[in-house]
PDB file of C-alpha atoms in Angstrom:
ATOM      1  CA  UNK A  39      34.680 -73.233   3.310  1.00 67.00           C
ATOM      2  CA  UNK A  40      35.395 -74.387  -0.295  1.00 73.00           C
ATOM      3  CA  UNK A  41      39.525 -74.187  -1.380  1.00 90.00           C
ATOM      4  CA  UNK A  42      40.258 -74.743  -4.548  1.00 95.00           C
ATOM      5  CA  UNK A  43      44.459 -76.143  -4.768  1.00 96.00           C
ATOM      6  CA  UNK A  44      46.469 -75.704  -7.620  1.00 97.00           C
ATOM      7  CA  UNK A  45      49.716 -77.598  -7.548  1.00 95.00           C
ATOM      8  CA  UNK A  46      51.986 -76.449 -10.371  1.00 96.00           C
ATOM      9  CA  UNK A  47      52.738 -72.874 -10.285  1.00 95.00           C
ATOM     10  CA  UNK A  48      54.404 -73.170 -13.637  1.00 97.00           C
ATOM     11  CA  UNK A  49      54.234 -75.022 -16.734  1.00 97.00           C
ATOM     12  CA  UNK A  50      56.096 -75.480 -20.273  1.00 97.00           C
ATOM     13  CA  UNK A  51      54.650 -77.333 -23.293  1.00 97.00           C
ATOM     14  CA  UNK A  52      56.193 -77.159 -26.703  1.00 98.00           C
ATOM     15  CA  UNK A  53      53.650 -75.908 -29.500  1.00 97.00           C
ATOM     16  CA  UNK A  54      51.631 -78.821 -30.947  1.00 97.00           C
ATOM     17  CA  UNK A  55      51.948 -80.532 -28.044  1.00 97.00           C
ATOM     18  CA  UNK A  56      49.952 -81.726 -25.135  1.00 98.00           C
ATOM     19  CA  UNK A  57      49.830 -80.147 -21.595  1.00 98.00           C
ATOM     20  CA  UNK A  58      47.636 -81.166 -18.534  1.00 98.00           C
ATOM     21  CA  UNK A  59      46.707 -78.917 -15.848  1.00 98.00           C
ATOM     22  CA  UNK A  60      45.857 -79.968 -12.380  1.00 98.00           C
ATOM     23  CA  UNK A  61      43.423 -78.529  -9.925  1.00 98.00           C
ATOM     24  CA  UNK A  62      41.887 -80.185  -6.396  1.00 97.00           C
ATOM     25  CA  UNK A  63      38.716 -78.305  -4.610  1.00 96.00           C
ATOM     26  CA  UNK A  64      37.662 -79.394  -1.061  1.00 94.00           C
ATOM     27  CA  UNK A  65      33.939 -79.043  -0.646  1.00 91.00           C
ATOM     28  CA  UNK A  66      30.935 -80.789   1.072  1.00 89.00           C
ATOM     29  CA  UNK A  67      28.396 -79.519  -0.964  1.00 86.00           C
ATOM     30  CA  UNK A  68      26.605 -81.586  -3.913  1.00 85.00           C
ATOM     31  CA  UNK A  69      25.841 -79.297  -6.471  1.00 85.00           C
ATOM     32  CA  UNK A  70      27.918 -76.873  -7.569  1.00 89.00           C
ATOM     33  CA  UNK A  71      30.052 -75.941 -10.791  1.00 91.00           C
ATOM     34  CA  UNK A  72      33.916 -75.757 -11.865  1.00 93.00           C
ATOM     35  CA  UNK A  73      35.420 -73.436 -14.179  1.00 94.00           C
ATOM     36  CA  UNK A  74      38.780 -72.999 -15.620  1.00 97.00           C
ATOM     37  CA  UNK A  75      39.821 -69.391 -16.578  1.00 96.00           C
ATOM     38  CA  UNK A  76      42.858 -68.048 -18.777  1.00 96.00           C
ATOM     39  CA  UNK A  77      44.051 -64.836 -18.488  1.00 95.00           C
ATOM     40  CA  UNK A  78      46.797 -63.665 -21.159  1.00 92.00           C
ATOM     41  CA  UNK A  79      49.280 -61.056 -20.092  1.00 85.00           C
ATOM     42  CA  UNK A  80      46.246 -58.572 -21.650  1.00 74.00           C
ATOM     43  CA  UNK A  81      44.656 -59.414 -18.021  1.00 72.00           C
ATOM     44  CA  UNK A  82      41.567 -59.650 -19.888  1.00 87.00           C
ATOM     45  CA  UNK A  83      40.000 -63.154 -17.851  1.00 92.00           C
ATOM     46  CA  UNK A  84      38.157 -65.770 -20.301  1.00 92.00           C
ATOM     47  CA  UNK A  85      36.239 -68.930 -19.851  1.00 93.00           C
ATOM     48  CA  UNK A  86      38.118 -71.829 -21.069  1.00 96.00           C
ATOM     49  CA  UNK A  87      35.907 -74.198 -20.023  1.00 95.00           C
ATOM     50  CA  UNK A  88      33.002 -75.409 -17.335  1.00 93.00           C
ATOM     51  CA  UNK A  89      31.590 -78.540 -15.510  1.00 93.00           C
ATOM     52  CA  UNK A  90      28.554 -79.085 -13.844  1.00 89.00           C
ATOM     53  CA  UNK A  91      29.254 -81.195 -10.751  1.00 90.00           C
ATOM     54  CA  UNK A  92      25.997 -82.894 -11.576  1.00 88.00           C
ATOM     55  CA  UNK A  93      26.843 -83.516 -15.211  1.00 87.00           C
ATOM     56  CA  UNK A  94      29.110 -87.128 -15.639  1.00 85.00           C
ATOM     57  CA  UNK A  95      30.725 -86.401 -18.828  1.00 91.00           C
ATOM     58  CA  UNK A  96      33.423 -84.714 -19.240  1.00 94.00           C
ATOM     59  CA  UNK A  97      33.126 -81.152 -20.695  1.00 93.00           C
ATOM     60  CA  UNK A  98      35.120 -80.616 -23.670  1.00 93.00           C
ATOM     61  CA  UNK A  99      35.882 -76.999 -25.939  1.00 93.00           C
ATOM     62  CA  UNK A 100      37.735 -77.652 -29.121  1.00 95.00           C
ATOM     63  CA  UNK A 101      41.045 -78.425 -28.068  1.00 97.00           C
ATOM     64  CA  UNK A 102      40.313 -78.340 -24.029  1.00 97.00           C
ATOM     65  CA  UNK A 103      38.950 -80.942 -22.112  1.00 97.00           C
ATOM     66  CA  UNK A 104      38.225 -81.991 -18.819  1.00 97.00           C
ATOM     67  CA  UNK A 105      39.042 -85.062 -16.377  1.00 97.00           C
ATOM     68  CA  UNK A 106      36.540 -84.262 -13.816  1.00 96.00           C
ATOM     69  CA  UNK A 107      36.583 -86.680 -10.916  1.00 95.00           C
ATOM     70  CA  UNK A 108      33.872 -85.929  -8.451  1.00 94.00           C
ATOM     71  CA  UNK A 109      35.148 -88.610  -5.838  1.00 93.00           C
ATOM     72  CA  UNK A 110      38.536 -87.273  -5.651  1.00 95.00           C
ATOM     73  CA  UNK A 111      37.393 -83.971  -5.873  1.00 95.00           C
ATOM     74  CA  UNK A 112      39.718 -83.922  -9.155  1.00 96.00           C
ATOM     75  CA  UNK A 113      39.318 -81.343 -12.286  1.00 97.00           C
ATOM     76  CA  UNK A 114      42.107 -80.967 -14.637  1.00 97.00           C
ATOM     77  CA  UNK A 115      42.446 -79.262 -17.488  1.00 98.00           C
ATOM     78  CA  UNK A 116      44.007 -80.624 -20.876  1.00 98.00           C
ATOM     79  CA  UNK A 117      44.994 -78.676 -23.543  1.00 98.00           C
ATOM     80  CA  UNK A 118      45.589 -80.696 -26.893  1.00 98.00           C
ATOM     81  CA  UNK A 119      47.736 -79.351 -30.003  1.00 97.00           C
ATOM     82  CA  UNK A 120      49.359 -76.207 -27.829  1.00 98.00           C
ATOM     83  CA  UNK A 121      49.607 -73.110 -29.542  1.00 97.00           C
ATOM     84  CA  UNK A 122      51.114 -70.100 -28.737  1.00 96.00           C
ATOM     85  CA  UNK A 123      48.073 -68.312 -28.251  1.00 94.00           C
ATOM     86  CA  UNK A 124      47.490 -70.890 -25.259  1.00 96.00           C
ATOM     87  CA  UNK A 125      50.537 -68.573 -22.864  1.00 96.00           C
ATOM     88  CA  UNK A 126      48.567 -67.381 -19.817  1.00 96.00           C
ATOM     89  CA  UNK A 127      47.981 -68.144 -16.422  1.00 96.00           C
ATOM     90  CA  UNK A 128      44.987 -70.391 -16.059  1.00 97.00           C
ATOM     91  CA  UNK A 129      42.953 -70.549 -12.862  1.00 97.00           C
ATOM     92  CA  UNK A 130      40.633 -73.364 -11.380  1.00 97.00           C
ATOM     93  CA  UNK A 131      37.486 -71.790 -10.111  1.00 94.00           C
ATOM     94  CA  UNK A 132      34.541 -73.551  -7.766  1.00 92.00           C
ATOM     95  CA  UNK A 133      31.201 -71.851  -7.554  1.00 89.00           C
ATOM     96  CA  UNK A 134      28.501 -73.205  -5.075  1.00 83.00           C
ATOM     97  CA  UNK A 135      24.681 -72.306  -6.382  1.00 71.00           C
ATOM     98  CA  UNK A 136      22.670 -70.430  -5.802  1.00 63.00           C
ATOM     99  CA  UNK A 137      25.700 -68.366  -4.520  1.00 62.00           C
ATOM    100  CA  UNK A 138      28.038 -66.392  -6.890  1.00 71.00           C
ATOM    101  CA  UNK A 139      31.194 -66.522  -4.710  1.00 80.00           C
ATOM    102  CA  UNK A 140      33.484 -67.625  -6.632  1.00 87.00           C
ATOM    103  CA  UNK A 141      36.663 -69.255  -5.452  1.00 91.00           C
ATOM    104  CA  UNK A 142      40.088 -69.763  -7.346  1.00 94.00           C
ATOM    105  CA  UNK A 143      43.186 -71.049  -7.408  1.00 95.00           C
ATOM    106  CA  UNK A 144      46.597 -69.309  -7.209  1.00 95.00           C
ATOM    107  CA  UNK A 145      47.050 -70.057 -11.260  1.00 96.00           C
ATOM    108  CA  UNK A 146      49.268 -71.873 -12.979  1.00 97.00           C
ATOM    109  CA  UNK A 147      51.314 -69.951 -15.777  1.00 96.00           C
ATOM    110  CA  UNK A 148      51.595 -71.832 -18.776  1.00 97.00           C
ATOM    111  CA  UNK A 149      54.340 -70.653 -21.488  1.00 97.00           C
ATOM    112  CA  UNK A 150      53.487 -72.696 -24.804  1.00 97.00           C
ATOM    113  CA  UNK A 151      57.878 -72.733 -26.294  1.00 97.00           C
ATOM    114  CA  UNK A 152      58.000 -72.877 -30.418  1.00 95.00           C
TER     115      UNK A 152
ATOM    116  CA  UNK B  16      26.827 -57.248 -27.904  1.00 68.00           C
ATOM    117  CA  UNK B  17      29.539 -55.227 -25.865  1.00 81.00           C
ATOM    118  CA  UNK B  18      31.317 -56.423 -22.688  1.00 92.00           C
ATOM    119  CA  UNK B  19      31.915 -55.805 -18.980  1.00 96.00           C
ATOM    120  CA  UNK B  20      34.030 -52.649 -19.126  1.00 96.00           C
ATOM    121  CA  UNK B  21      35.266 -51.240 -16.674  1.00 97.00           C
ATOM    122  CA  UNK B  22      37.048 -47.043 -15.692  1.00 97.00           C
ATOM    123  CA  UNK B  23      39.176 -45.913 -14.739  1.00 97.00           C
ATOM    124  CA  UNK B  24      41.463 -48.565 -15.960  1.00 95.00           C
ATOM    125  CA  UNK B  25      44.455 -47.160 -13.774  1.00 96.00           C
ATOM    126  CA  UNK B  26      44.433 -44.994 -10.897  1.00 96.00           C
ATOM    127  CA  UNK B  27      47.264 -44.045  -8.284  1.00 97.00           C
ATOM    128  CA  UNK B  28      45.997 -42.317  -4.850  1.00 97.00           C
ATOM    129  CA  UNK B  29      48.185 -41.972  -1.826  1.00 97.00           C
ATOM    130  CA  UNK B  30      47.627 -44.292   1.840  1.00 97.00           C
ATOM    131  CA  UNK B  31      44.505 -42.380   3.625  1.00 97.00           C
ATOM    132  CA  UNK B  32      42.597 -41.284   0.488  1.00 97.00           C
ATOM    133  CA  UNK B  33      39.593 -42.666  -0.829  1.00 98.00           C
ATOM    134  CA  UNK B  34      38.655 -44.083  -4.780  1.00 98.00           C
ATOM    135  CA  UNK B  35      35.457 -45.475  -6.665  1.00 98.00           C
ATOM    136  CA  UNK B  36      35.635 -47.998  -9.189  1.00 98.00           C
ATOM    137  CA  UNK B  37      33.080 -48.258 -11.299  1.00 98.00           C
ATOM    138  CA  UNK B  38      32.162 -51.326 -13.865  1.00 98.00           C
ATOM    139  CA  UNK B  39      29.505 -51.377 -16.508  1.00 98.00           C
ATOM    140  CA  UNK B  40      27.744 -55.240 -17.204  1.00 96.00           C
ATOM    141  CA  UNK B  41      26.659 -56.575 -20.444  1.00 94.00           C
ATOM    142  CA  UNK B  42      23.671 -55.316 -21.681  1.00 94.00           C
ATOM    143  CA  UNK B  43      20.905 -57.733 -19.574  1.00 91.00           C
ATOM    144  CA  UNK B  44      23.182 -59.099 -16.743  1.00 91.00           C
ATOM    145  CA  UNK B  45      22.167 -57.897 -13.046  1.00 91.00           C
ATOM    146  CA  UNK B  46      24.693 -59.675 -11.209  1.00 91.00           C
ATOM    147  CA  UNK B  47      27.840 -57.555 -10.575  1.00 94.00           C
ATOM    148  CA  UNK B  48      30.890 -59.162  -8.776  1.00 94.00           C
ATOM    149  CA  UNK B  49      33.917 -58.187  -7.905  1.00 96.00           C
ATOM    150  CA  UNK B  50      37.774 -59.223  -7.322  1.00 96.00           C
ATOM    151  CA  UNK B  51      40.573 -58.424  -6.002  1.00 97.00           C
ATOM    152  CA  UNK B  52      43.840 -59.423  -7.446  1.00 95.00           C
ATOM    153  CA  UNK B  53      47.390 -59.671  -5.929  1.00 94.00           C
ATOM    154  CA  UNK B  54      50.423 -61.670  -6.358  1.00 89.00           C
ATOM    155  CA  UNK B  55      50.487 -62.567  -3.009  1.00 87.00           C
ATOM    156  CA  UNK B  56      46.878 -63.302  -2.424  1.00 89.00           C
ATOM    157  CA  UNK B  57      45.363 -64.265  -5.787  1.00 91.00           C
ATOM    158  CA  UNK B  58      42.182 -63.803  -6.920  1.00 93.00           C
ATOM    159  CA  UNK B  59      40.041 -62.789  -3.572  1.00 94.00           C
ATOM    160  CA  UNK B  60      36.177 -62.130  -4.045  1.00 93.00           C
ATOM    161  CA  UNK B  61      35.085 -59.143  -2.622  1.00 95.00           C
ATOM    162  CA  UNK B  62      31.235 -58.947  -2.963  1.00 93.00           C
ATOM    163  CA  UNK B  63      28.296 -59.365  -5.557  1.00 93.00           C
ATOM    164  CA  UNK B  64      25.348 -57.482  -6.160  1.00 94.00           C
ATOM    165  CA  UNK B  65      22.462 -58.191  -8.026  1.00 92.00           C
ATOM    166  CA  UNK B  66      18.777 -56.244  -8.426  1.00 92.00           C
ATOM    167  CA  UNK B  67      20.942 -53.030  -6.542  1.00 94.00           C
ATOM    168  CA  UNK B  68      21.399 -55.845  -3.416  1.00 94.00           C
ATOM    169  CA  UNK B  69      24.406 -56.668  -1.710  1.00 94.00           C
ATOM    170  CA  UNK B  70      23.758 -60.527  -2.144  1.00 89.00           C
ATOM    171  CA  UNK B  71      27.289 -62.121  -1.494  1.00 88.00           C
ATOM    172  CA  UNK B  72      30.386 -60.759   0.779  1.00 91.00           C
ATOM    173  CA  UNK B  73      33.603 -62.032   0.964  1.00 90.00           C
ATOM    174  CA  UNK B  74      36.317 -61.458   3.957  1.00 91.00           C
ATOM    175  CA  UNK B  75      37.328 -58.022   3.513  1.00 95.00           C
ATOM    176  CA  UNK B  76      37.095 -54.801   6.023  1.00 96.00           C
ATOM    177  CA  UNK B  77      34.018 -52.303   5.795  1.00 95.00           C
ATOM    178  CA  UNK B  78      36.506 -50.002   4.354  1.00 97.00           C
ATOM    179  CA  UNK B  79      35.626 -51.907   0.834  1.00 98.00           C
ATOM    180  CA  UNK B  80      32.304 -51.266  -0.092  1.00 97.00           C
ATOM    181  CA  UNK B  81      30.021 -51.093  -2.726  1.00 97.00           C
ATOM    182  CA  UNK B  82      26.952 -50.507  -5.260  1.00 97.00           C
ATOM    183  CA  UNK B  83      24.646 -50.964  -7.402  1.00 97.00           C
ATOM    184  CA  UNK B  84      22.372 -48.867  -9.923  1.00 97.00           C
ATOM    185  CA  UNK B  85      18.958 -49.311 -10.999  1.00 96.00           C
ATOM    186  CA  UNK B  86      20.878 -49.829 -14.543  1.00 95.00           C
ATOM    187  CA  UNK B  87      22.828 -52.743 -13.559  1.00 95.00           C
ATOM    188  CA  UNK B  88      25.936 -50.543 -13.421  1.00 97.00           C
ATOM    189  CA  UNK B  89      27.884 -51.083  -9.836  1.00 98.00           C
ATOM    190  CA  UNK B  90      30.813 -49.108  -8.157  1.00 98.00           C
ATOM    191  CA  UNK B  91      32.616 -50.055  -5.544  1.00 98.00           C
ATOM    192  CA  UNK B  92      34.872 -47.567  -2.853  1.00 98.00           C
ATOM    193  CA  UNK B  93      37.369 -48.286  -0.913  1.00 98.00           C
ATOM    194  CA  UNK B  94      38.501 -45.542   1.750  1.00 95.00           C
ATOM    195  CA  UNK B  95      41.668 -44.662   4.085  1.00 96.00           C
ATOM    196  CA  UNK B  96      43.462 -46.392   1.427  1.00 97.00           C
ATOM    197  CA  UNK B  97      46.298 -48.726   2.863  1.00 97.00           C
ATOM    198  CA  UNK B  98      49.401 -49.509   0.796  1.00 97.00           C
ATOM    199  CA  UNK B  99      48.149 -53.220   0.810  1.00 96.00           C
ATOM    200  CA  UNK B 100      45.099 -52.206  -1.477  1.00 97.00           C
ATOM    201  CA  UNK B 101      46.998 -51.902  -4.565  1.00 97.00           C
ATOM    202  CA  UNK B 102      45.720 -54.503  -6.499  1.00 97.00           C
ATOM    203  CA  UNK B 103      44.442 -55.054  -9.988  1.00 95.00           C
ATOM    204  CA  UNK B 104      40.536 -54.934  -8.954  1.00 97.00           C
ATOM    205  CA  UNK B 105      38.408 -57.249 -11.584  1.00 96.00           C
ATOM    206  CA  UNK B 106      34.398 -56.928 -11.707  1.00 96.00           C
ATOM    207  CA  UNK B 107      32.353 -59.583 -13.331  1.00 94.00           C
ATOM    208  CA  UNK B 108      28.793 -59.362 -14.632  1.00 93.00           C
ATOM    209  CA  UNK B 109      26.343 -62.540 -15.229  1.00 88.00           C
ATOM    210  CA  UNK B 110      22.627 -63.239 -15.630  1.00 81.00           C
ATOM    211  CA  UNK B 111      22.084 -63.958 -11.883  1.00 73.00           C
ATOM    212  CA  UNK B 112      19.836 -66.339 -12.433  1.00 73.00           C
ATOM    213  CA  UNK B 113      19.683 -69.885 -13.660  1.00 64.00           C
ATOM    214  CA  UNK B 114      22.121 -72.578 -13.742  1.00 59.00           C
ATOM    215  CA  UNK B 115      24.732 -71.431 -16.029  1.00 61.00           C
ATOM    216  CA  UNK B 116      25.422 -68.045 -13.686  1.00 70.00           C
ATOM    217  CA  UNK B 117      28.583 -68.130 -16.651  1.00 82.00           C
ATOM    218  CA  UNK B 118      30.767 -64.785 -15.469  1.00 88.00           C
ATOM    219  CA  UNK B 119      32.222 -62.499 -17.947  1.00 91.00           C
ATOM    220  CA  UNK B 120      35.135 -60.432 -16.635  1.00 94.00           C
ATOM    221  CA  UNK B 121      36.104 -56.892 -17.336  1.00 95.00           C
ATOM    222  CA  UNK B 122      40.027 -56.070 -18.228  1.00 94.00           C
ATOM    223  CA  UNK B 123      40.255 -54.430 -14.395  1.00 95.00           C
ATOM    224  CA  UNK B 124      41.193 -51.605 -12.714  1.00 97.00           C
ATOM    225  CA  UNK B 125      45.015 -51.582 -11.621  1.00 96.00           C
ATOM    226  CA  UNK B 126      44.772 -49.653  -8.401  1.00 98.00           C
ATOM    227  CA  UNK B 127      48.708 -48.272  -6.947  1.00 97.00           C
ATOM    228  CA  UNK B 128      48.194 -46.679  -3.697  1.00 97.00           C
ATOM    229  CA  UNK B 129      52.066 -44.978  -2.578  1.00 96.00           C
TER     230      UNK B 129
END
């Protein structure tokens, strides 16, 4: 079974700032794709950001990137230039193909500080 | 194009009775998931349809079921309601197909059972 491990329940940045977001899956399978999700206190989820296992670069979305480590089984998330608008909680999320079961993390609430 | 939506977006039923959810896709997605969401557990998949199929389940009893119309639109019911099911109850809609299999979430249903 695939678990996907998130490790800081909470996290502060300051606006402008830089903030990095760590996230650990356990998984024997080769393909398969990573996802992290924000959802502000709206509850409304929304893709931040996704990496195919098979893909070597790093995915990157404006101010979010990825550090995806495939040997370590390693996917953070950084978020660059904080802004307010960043304050959610963020989930990791593993997806195995062809299969849409989609597994998260427990989160990690992020409060961007002025 | 408009998004996953979702009704009723709050509901409160008493331990024993019975509710449908119901959840709308964007226009062209046949792949319907859903989610449960509670503090304690997190983010728990419950089951995805796609074509009217049941084509993924996740660990929960056969008192959560679910649907899905020839229009892409799915429901799911969940009967002898247990104070444990409150939840905020998420569904997701995607293509189904391909690669990407990208998941677009609906603002949820916050379920209170008393």
């Amino acid at each position: 079974a695939q678990t996907v491990t998130q490790s800081q329940p909470e996290m502060s940045v300051q606006e402008a700032e830089t903030v990095t977001l760590s996230c650990t899956y356990d998984t024997s399978e080769n393909n398969y794709y990573l996802f992290w999700y924000k959802q502000p206190p709206s509850r409304q989820m929304i893709l931040v950001i996704r990496q195919e296992a098979y893909k070597q670069q790093n995915a990157t979305e404006n101010r979010f990137s990825v550090n995806f480590q495939k040997a370590a089984k390693s996917f953070s998330l950084k978020i660059s230039d904080s802004q307010l608008g960043d304050t959610a909680m963020y989930f990791c999320a593993f997806m195995k193909q062809p299969n849409n079961d989609m597994r998260f993390g427990a989160g990690t609430r992020l409060t961007v500080k002025p | 194009k408009a998004g996953v939506t979702q009704t009723p977006r709050y509901l409160i039923k008493t331990r024993g009775q019975q509710v449908t959810l119901s959840c709308s896709p964007i226009s062209g997605h046949r792949s319907v998931s859903w989610y449960q969401q509670t503090p304690g557990q997190g983010l728990q998949f419950l089951f995805e349809y796609f074509s009217e199929t049941q084509r993924n389940k996740g660990n929960f009893p056969g008192r959560f079921s679910g649907r899905q119309f020839s229009n892409s639109r799915s429901e799911m019911n969940v009967s002898t309601l247990e104070l444990g099911d409150s939840a905020l109850y998420l569904c997701a809609s995607c293509t189904g197909t391909g690669l990407s299999n990208e998941q677009f979430f609906g603002p949820g249903t916050r379920l209170t059972v008393l």
